[in-house]
Coordinates of C-alpha atoms in Angstrom, one line a residue:
X859 CA 128.8 213.1 -24.0
X860 CA 125.3 213.4 -25.4
X861 CA 124.5 211.3 -28.5
X862 CA 121.6 211.7 -30.9
X863 CA 120.5 208.5 -32.7
X864 CA 117.9 209.0 -35.5
X865 CA 116.0 205.9 -36.6
X866 CA 116.6 204.6 -33.0
X867 CA 113.8 202.0 -33.4
X868 CA 115.2 200.5 -36.6
X869 CA 117.5 197.5 -37.0
X870 CA 120.8 199.4 -36.8
X871 CA 119.4 202.0 -34.4
X872 CA 118.1 199.5 -31.9
X873 CA 121.4 197.6 -31.8
X874 CA 123.4 200.7 -31.5
X875 CA 121.3 202.3 -28.7
X876 CA 121.2 199.2 -26.6
X877 CA 125.0 199.0 -26.8
X878 CA 125.4 202.7 -26.0
X879 CA 123.2 202.1 -22.9
X880 CA 125.5 199.3 -21.9
X881 CA 128.4 201.7 -21.9
X882 CA 126.4 204.5 -20.3
X883 CA 125.3 202.2 -17.5
X884 CA 128.7 200.6 -16.9
X885 CA 127.7 197.2 -18.1
X886 CA 130.2 197.3 -21.0
X887 CA 133.7 198.4 -19.8
X888 CA 135.6 197.7 -23.0
X889 CA 135.5 201.4 -24.0
X890 CA 136.9 203.1 -20.8
X891 CA 137.4 206.4 -22.7
X892 CA 133.8 206.7 -23.6
X893 CA 131.6 208.6 -21.1
X894 CA 128.0 208.7 -22.2
X895 CA 125.6 211.0 -20.3
X896 CA 122.5 211.1 -22.6
X897 CA 121.2 209.1 -25.5
X898 CA 118.6 211.0 -27.5
X899 CA 116.5 208.4 -29.4
X900 CA 114.7 210.0 -32.3
X901 CA 112.0 208.1 -34.1
X902 CA 108.6 208.5 -35.9
X903 CA 106.9 209.2 -32.5
X904 CA 109.0 212.3 -31.9
X905 CA 108.2 215.8 -32.9
X906 CA 110.1 218.5 -34.8
X907 CA 110.5 220.3 -31.4
X908 CA 112.2 217.1 -30.0
X909 CA 114.6 217.0 -32.9
X910 CA 115.4 220.7 -32.5
X911 CA 116.3 220.2 -28.8
X912 CA 118.3 217.1 -29.4
X913 CA 120.3 218.9 -32.1
X914 CA 121.0 221.8 -29.8
X915 CA 122.4 219.6 -27.1
X916 CA 124.1 216.6 -28.7
X917 CA 127.8 216.1 -29.1
X918 CA 127.6 213.4 -31.8
X919 CA 124.9 212.5 -34.4
X920 CA 124.2 209.0 -35.7
X921 CA 121.8 209.7 -38.5
X922 CA 120.4 206.2 -39.1
X923 CA 116.8 207.1 -40.1
X924 CA 115.8 206.4 -43.7
X925 CA 113.3 204.8 -46.0
X926 CA 114.1 201.9 -48.3
X927 CA 110.8 200.2 -49.1
X928 CA 108.1 202.8 -49.1
X929 CA 104.5 202.3 -50.4
X930 CA 104.9 205.6 -52.2
X931 CA 108.2 206.4 -54.0
X932 CA 107.8 210.0 -52.9
X933 CA 108.7 208.8 -49.4
X934 CA 112.3 208.4 -50.5
X935 CA 112.7 212.1 -50.6
X936 CA 110.9 212.7 -47.3
X937 CA 112.8 210.0 -45.4
X938 CA 116.3 210.1 -47.0
X939 CA 116.7 213.8 -48.1
X940 CA 114.2 216.0 -46.2
X941 CA 114.9 214.5 -42.8
X942 CA 118.6 214.7 -43.3
X943 CA 118.2 218.4 -44.3
X944 CA 116.1 218.9 -41.1
X945 CA 118.8 217.4 -38.9
X946 CA 121.6 219.4 -40.5
X947 CA 119.5 222.6 -40.5
X948 CA 118.8 222.2 -36.8
X949 CA 122.5 221.7 -36.0
X950 CA 123.4 224.8 -38.0
X951 CA 120.7 226.8 -36.4
X952 CA 122.2 226.2 -33.0
X953 CA 125.8 226.5 -34.2
X954 CA 126.5 222.9 -33.3
X955 CA 129.5 221.6 -35.2
X956 CA 129.5 218.1 -33.7
X957 CA 130.4 215.1 -35.9
X958 CA 127.7 213.7 -38.1
X959 CA 127.6 210.0 -39.1
X960 CA 125.1 209.0 -41.8
X961 CA 124.1 205.5 -42.8
X962 CA 124.2 205.2 -46.5
X963 CA 124.0 202.3 -48.9
X964 CA 126.4 200.7 -51.3
X965 CA 123.7 201.4 -53.8
X966 CA 124.6 205.1 -53.6
X967 CA 127.7 204.3 -55.7
X968 CA 125.2 204.1 -58.6
X969 CA 127.7 201.5 -60.0
X970 CA 127.1 198.3 -61.9
X971 CA 123.9 196.4 -61.0
X972 CA 122.9 199.2 -58.5
X973 CA 122.1 201.6 -61.4
X974 CA 120.2 204.8 -60.5
X975 CA 117.1 203.8 -58.6
X976 CA 115.1 206.3 -56.8
X977 CA 116.3 204.8 -53.5
X978 CA 120.0 205.0 -54.6
X979 CA 119.6 208.6 -55.8
X980 CA 117.9 209.6 -52.5
X981 CA 120.8 208.0 -50.5
X982 CA 123.3 209.8 -52.7
X983 CA 121.6 213.1 -52.1
X984 CA 121.7 212.5 -48.4
X985 CA 125.4 211.9 -48.6
X986 CA 125.9 215.2 -50.5
X987 CA 124.0 217.1 -47.9
X988 CA 126.3 215.8 -45.1
X989 CA 129.4 216.6 -47.1
X990 CA 128.0 220.1 -47.8
X991 CA 127.3 220.6 -44.1
X992 CA 130.8 219.6 -43.2
X993 CA 132.3 222.0 -45.8
X994 CA 130.1 224.8 -44.6
X995 CA 130.5 224.4 -40.8
X996 CA 133.8 222.5 -40.4
X997 CA 131.9 219.6 -38.7
X998 CA 133.4 216.1 -39.3
X999 CA 131.4 214.0 -41.8
X1000 CA 131.3 210.3 -41.5
X1001 CA 129.5 208.9 -44.5
X1002 CA 129.1 205.1 -44.6
X1003 CA 127.8 203.0 -47.5
X1004 CA 126.6 199.7 -46.0
X1005 CA 126.5 196.4 -48.0
X1006 CA 123.9 193.8 -47.0
X1007 CA 123.3 194.0 -43.2
X1008 CA 122.8 190.9 -41.1
X1009 CA 122.4 190.0 -37.5
X1010 CA 119.9 189.8 -34.6
X1011 CA 116.7 191.8 -35.0
X1012 CA 116.9 192.3 -38.7
X1013 CA 113.4 192.3 -40.1
X1014 CA 112.5 189.2 -42.1
X1015 CA 110.4 189.2 -45.2
X1016 CA 111.3 192.8 -45.8
X1017 CA 114.7 193.7 -47.3
X1018 CA 117.0 191.0 -45.9
X1019 CA 117.2 187.7 -47.7
X1020 CA 119.4 186.2 -44.9
X1021 CA 116.9 187.4 -42.3
X1022 CA 114.1 185.8 -44.3
X1023 CA 116.1 182.5 -44.6
X1024 CA 116.8 182.5 -40.9
X1025 CA 113.1 183.2 -40.0
X1026 CA 111.7 180.6 -42.4
X1027 CA 114.2 177.8 -41.8
X1028 CA 113.8 178.2 -38.0
X1029 CA 110.1 177.6 -38.5
X1030 CA 110.3 174.8 -41.1
X1031 CA 108.9 177.2 -43.7
X1032 CA 109.9 177.0 -47.4
X1033 CA 112.5 179.4 -48.9
X1034 CA 113.2 180.3 -52.5
X1035 CA 116.8 180.5 -53.9
X1036 CA 116.8 181.3 -57.6
X1037 CA 120.5 181.2 -58.0
X1038 CA 122.7 179.6 -55.3
X1039 CA 125.9 180.9 -56.9
X1040 CA 124.9 184.6 -56.2
X1041 CA 127.4 186.0 -53.8
X1042 CA 126.5 188.5 -51.0
X1043 CA 128.8 190.8 -49.0
X1044 CA 127.5 190.8 -45.5
X1045 CA 128.2 193.2 -42.7
X1046 CA 127.0 191.8 -39.4
X1047 CA 125.5 194.2 -36.9
X1048 CA 127.9 193.6 -34.1
X1049 CA 130.8 194.4 -36.4
X1050 CA 129.0 197.5 -37.5
X1051 CA 128.3 198.6 -33.9
X1052 CA 132.0 198.2 -33.1
X1053 CA 132.9 200.4 -36.0
X1054 CA 130.3 203.0 -34.9
X1055 CA 131.9 203.0 -31.4
X1056 CA 135.3 203.5 -33.0
X1057 CA 133.8 206.4 -34.9
X1058 CA 132.5 207.8 -31.6
X1059 CA 136.0 207.7 -30.2
X1060 CA 137.4 209.3 -33.3
X1061 CA 139.0 206.2 -34.8
X1062 CA 136.7 205.6 -37.8
X1063 CA 138.0 203.5 -40.7
X1064 CA 138.3 205.6 -43.9
X1065 CA 137.9 204.4 -47.5
X1066 CA 137.2 205.3 -51.1
X1067 CA 135.2 203.4 -53.6
X1068 CA 136.2 201.7 -56.9
X1069 CA 132.8 201.3 -58.3
X1070 CA 131.0 199.4 -55.7
X1071 CA 134.2 198.0 -54.2
X1072 CA 135.3 199.4 -50.9
X1073 CA 139.0 200.4 -50.9
X1074 CA 140.4 201.0 -47.4
X1075 CA 142.2 204.4 -47.6
X1076 CA 143.6 206.4 -44.7
X1077 CA 142.1 209.8 -45.0
X1078 CA 139.5 208.7 -47.5
X1079 CA 136.3 210.6 -48.1
X1080 CA 134.1 207.8 -46.9
X1081 CA 134.0 205.4 -44.0
X1082 CA 133.5 201.7 -43.8
X1083 CA 133.4 198.9 -41.2
X1084 CA 136.6 196.9 -41.8
X1085 CA 135.1 193.4 -41.3
X1086 CA 132.6 192.0 -43.8
X1087 CA 132.1 188.5 -45.1
X1088 CA 131.3 187.2 -48.6
X1089 CA 129.3 184.1 -49.1
X1090 CA 127.1 182.6 -51.8
X1091 CA 123.3 182.1 -51.2
X1092 CA 123.9 178.4 -51.6
X1093 CA 126.5 178.3 -48.8
X1094 CA 124.4 180.5 -46.5
X1095 CA 121.4 178.1 -46.9
X1096 CA 123.7 175.0 -46.4
X1097 CA 124.9 176.5 -43.1
X1098 CA 121.4 177.4 -41.9
X1099 CA 120.2 173.9 -42.7
X1100 CA 123.0 172.5 -40.5
X1101 CA 122.1 174.8 -37.7
X1102 CA 118.5 173.8 -38.0
X1103 CA 119.4 170.1 -37.8
X1104 CA 121.7 170.5 -34.8
X1105 CA 119.2 169.4 -32.2
X1106 CA 118.7 166.2 -34.1
X1107 CA 122.3 165.5 -35.1
X1108 CA 123.8 167.1 -32.0
X1109 CA 126.7 168.1 -34.3
X1110 CA 128.0 171.6 -33.8
X1111 CA 129.7 172.8 -37.0
X1112 CA 133.0 174.6 -37.0
X1113 CA 132.5 178.1 -35.7
X1114 CA 135.9 179.6 -35.4
X1115 CA 136.3 182.9 -33.5
X1116 CA 135.3 185.8 -35.8
X1117 CA 134.2 183.5 -38.6
X1118 CA 131.2 184.0 -40.9
X1119 CA 129.7 180.7 -39.6
X1120 CA 129.9 181.8 -36.0
X1121 CA 128.1 185.1 -36.7
X1122 CA 125.5 183.5 -38.9
X1123 CA 124.8 180.9 -36.3
X1124 CA 124.2 183.6 -33.7
X1125 CA 121.9 185.4 -36.1
X1126 CA 120.0 182.2 -36.8
X1127 CA 119.4 181.4 -33.2
X1128 CA 117.9 184.9 -32.6
X1129 CA 115.0 183.8 -34.9
X1130 CA 114.0 180.6 -33.0
X1131 CA 110.4 180.5 -31.9
X1132 CA 109.8 179.6 -28.3
X1133 CA 109.0 175.9 -29.0
X1134 CA 112.4 175.5 -30.7
X1135 CA 114.4 177.0 -27.9
X1136 CA 114.2 173.7 -26.0
X1137 CA 114.7 170.2 -27.4
X1138 CA 114.8 166.7 -26.0
X1139 CA 117.9 164.6 -25.7
X1140 CA 118.0 160.8 -26.0
X1141 CA 118.7 159.2 -22.6
X1142 CA 120.1 155.7 -22.7
X1143 CA 118.8 154.4 -19.4
X1144 CA 119.0 151.1 -17.6
X1145 CA 119.1 149.9 -14.0
X1146 CA 122.6 151.4 -13.5
X1147 CA 121.6 154.9 -14.4
X1148 CA 121.7 156.7 -17.8
X1149 CA 124.0 158.1 -20.5
X1150 CA 123.1 161.0 -22.7
X1151 CA 125.0 162.6 -25.5
X1152 CA 124.8 166.3 -25.3
X1153 CA 126.9 167.8 -28.1
X1154 CA 129.1 166.7 -31.0
X1155 CA 131.6 168.9 -32.6
X1156 CA 133.1 168.8 -36.1
X1157 CA 136.7 168.4 -34.9
X1158 CA 136.8 168.4 -31.1
X1159 CA 134.9 165.3 -30.1
X1160 CA 131.7 165.2 -28.1
X1161 CA 130.2 165.9 -24.7
X1162 CA 127.9 163.6 -22.7
X1163 CA 126.4 163.4 -19.2
X1164 CA 126.5 160.1 -17.3
X1165 CA 124.2 159.3 -14.3
X1166 CA 125.2 156.4 -12.0
X1167 CA 122.9 155.0 -9.4
X1168 CA 124.2 154.5 -5.8
X1169 CA 126.9 151.8 -5.6
X1170 CA 127.1 151.3 -9.4
X1171 CA 130.4 150.9 -11.3
X1172 CA 130.6 152.0 -14.9
X1173 CA 133.3 151.8 -17.5
X1174 CA 135.7 148.9 -17.2
X1175 CA 137.1 149.4 -20.6
X1176 CA 140.1 150.9 -22.5
X1177 CA 140.8 152.7 -25.8
X1178 CA 143.7 152.7 -28.2
X1179 CA 143.7 156.4 -29.2
X1180 CA 140.5 157.8 -27.7
X1181 CA 140.8 159.8 -24.5
X1182 CA 138.3 161.5 -22.2
X1183 CA 137.8 163.9 -19.4
X1184 CA 135.5 162.8 -16.5
X1185 CA 134.2 165.8 -14.4
X1186 CA 131.9 164.9 -11.5
X1187 CA 129.5 167.7 -10.9
X1188 CA 127.2 166.0 -8.3
X1189 CA 127.9 163.2 -5.9
X1190 CA 131.1 161.4 -4.8
X1191 CA 133.0 158.9 -7.0
X1192 CA 136.1 156.8 -7.2
X1193 CA 137.8 156.8 -10.6
X1194 CA 140.3 154.0 -11.2
X1195 CA 142.8 153.6 -14.1
X1196 CA 145.3 150.9 -14.9
X1197 CA 147.7 150.8 -17.8
X1198 CA 147.2 147.7 -19.9
X1199 CA 149.9 145.1 -19.0
X1200 CA 150.5 146.7 -15.6
X1201 CA 149.2 145.8 -12.1
X1202 CA 149.4 149.3 -10.8
X1203 CA 146.0 151.0 -10.2
X1204 CA 145.7 154.7 -10.0
X1205 CA 142.8 155.9 -7.9
X1206 CA 141.2 159.4 -7.8
X1207 CA 138.4 160.2 -5.3
X1208 CA 136.4 163.1 -6.6
X1209 CA 133.1 164.9 -5.8
X1210 CA 130.9 167.7 -6.9
X1211 CA 132.1 169.7 -3.9
X1212 CA 135.4 170.2 -5.6
X1213 CA 135.2 170.2 -9.4
X1214 CA 138.1 168.4 -11.0
X1215 CA 138.8 166.9 -14.4
X1216 CA 140.4 163.5 -14.6
X1217 CA 142.0 162.2 -17.8
X1218 CA 141.0 158.8 -19.1
X1219 CA 144.3 158.0 -20.8
X1220 CA 144.7 156.0 -24.0
X1221 CA 145.9 152.4 -23.2
X1222 CA 144.5 152.6 -19.7
X1223 CA 141.4 150.6 -18.6
X1224 CA 139.2 152.8 -16.4
X1225 CA 136.0 152.9 -14.4
X1226 CA 134.0 155.2 -12.3
X1227 CA 132.3 154.0 -9.0
X1228 CA 129.5 155.8 -7.2
X1229 CA 130.6 155.8 -3.6
X1230 CA 127.2 157.0 -2.3
X1231 CA 124.6 154.6 -1.0
X1232 CA 121.7 157.1 -1.5
X1233 CA 122.7 159.7 -4.1
X1234 CA 123.0 159.6 -7.8
X1235 CA 126.4 160.4 -9.3
X1236 CA 126.4 162.9 -12.2
X1237 CA 129.4 163.1 -14.4
X1238 CA 130.1 165.4 -17.4
X1239 CA 132.2 163.5 -19.9
X1240 CA 134.2 164.8 -22.9
X1241 CA 135.7 162.4 -25.5
X1242 CA 138.2 163.6 -28.1
X1243 CA 136.2 162.0 -31.0
X1244 CA 132.6 161.4 -31.8
X1245 CA 131.6 157.8 -31.0
X1246 CA 131.6 155.6 -34.2
X1247 CA 129.7 152.4 -33.7
X1248 CA 131.5 150.9 -36.6
X1249 CA 134.9 151.6 -35.0
X1250 CA 134.2 152.1 -31.3
X1251 CA 137.8 151.7 -30.1
X1252 CA 136.4 150.4 -26.8
X1253 CA 137.5 147.1 -25.2
X1254 CA 136.2 145.5 -22.0
X1255 CA 138.7 144.8 -19.2
X1256 CA 138.1 145.3 -15.5
X1257 CA 140.5 147.7 -13.8
X1258 CA 140.9 145.3 -10.8
X1259 CA 141.2 141.5 -11.2

């Protein structure tokens, strides 16, 4: 299959083309039915002759090129109408009836607050050209009206408030939120790319529009990505502030699979400057070695790394309800546990040569002993709860008398 992507250097185009290349090159095997031979990337640097050749040879068109914030309003017609007409004209010239997908905007509904701006009218005209082309040639028309787009590589300080928030907060720059209660509908780029790959396979999601509201409708005139998220500006900023503070608090907020928070966090991280991509952790060091908290979670405890000097014994305590995993990643250790009130000692000899996780059980006093005389012992530790110095649930008692 040969695929034409117009606007290939833009936000959506760049994400799509890189993912198409992953499929073409065998790096992404989640779409075994897709065989991609060529990707024609059309942008401002290409010529009319390039476009003509691409349209003659392609098997699918993703028409993503467009203008949304021109210096001269006349550019709306040039970028959103004339270029669309040129693409469709070239296809018709060569008798190419391949499917055509066009990236529109929810503003093309001309509903409610979207009104009838020059931008909205130009996007609406582009839609009508594609529908007309489909009626004339029998080609499949896939007309999308995107809400607010978000995700990696979106341009900040341009036409994405969320992109601007991510960029500024990552750099400790001020942001302006006039009304925190304003709600945005966000379509994250990875969800959009999945929908475009569905469309490429002939499984696009169809819809109609009730004003500006998307109504999933089998056989509908329009198309839409099925997964979007709604959030207020206030909540978006609250999340971004928490992400910004994570290197200081070590607290990882809840980021459930597929959640808005998980996708927003990924977007935020893509804006980190180089100096923010690394951060120091507080090492609590003494003659025995060190203990460093790595990560705290909202509801699944915390991770730490423990370094024990040769011959050192650490632990010798027990908990009522807290439990832990000890995972030796380097060195050789003896882990001992004894149930409170019992004389029986369990012993586990572990090493970094064979990675194992050992439970530190509630109600069992436990320790970890570095068996080496020369090598530090490095242990990754997970506890089911974040350490609370006001209620540590930790009580000294040697494992062996």
